[in-house]
Coordinates of C-alpha atoms in Angstrom, one line a residue:
X1 CA 177.4 92.7 118.7
X2 CA 176.2 93.7 121.5
X3 CA 173.2 92.2 123.2
X4 CA 171.0 95.8 123.2
X5 CA 171.8 96.1 120.0
X6 CA 170.5 92.9 119.3
X7 CA 167.1 93.7 121.9
X8 CA 166.6 97.4 120.4
X9 CA 166.6 96.6 116.7
X10 CA 166.2 93.1 115.8
X11 CA 163.2 92.0 118.7
X12 CA 162.2 95.6 118.9
X13 CA 161.7 97.4 115.6
X14 CA 162.2 94.2 113.3
X15 CA 159.2 92.9 114.9
X16 CA 156.9 95.4 115.4
X17 CA 158.0 96.3 111.5
X18 CA 156.5 92.5 110.5
X19 CA 153.9 92.7 113.4
X20 CA 152.4 95.9 111.5
X21 CA 153.3 94.4 108.2
X22 CA 151.3 91.1 109.4
X23 CA 148.1 93.1 110.7
X24 CA 148.0 95.1 107.8
X25 CA 147.8 92.6 105.3
X26 CA 144.3 90.5 104.9
X27 CA 145.5 86.9 105.1
X28 CA 144.8 84.1 107.2
X29 CA 148.6 85.1 109.2
X30 CA 147.6 88.3 109.4
X31 CA 146.4 87.8 113.2
X32 CA 150.2 86.6 114.1
X33 CA 151.1 89.8 114.0
X34 CA 149.8 90.4 117.3
X35 CA 153.0 88.1 118.9
X36 CA 155.0 89.7 117.2
X37 CA 154.3 93.2 118.2
X38 CA 154.0 91.6 121.9
X39 CA 157.8 90.6 121.4
X40 CA 158.0 94.2 120.4
X41 CA 156.6 95.5 123.4
X42 CA 158.1 93.6 125.7
X43 CA 161.8 94.4 124.2
X44 CA 161.0 97.8 124.7
X45 CA 159.6 97.7 128.1
X46 CA 163.5 96.2 129.1
X47 CA 165.1 98.8 127.2
X48 CA 163.1 101.1 128.6
X49 CA 163.9 99.7 132.5
X50 CA 167.6 99.5 131.7
X51 CA 167.6 103.4 130.1
X52 CA 165.2 104.6 133.5
X53 CA 162.5 106.2 130.3
X54 CA 159.6 105.3 132.5
X55 CA 157.7 107.0 129.0
X56 CA 158.6 104.4 127.1
X57 CA 157.8 101.7 129.6
X58 CA 154.2 102.9 130.4
X59 CA 153.1 103.0 126.8
X60 CA 155.0 99.6 125.6
X61 CA 153.1 97.8 129.2
X62 CA 149.8 99.3 127.6
X63 CA 150.7 98.0 124.4
X64 CA 151.7 95.0 126.0
X65 CA 147.8 94.5 127.7
X66 CA 146.6 95.7 124.1
X67 CA 148.9 92.7 122.1
X68 CA 147.6 90.0 124.6
X69 CA 143.7 91.1 124.0
X70 CA 144.3 90.9 120.5
X71 CA 146.0 87.4 120.8
X72 CA 143.4 86.3 122.7
X73 CA 140.5 87.3 120.6
X74 CA 142.5 86.4 117.4
X75 CA 144.5 83.5 118.0
X76 CA 143.4 81.7 121.3
X77 CA 139.1 82.3 121.5
X78 CA 138.8 82.0 117.3
X79 CA 140.5 78.8 117.3
X80 CA 138.1 76.9 120.1

């Protein structure tokens, strides 16, 4: 299977969906949705870079910062 296909569909799309589902639930595992969203954003940044789609890169860089903030507030800081 082609690596670009794996990055787009497994890491980008599927991990984004898993992240959304986790965050939408009210469970002790909801906070881990940010980790899935972070991996998804990194994947889409890479795909955008390879395809010279700077709008995709820009949007996902902003999402990446938001997701890192979520990880900090809901996983790192909360578990202190």
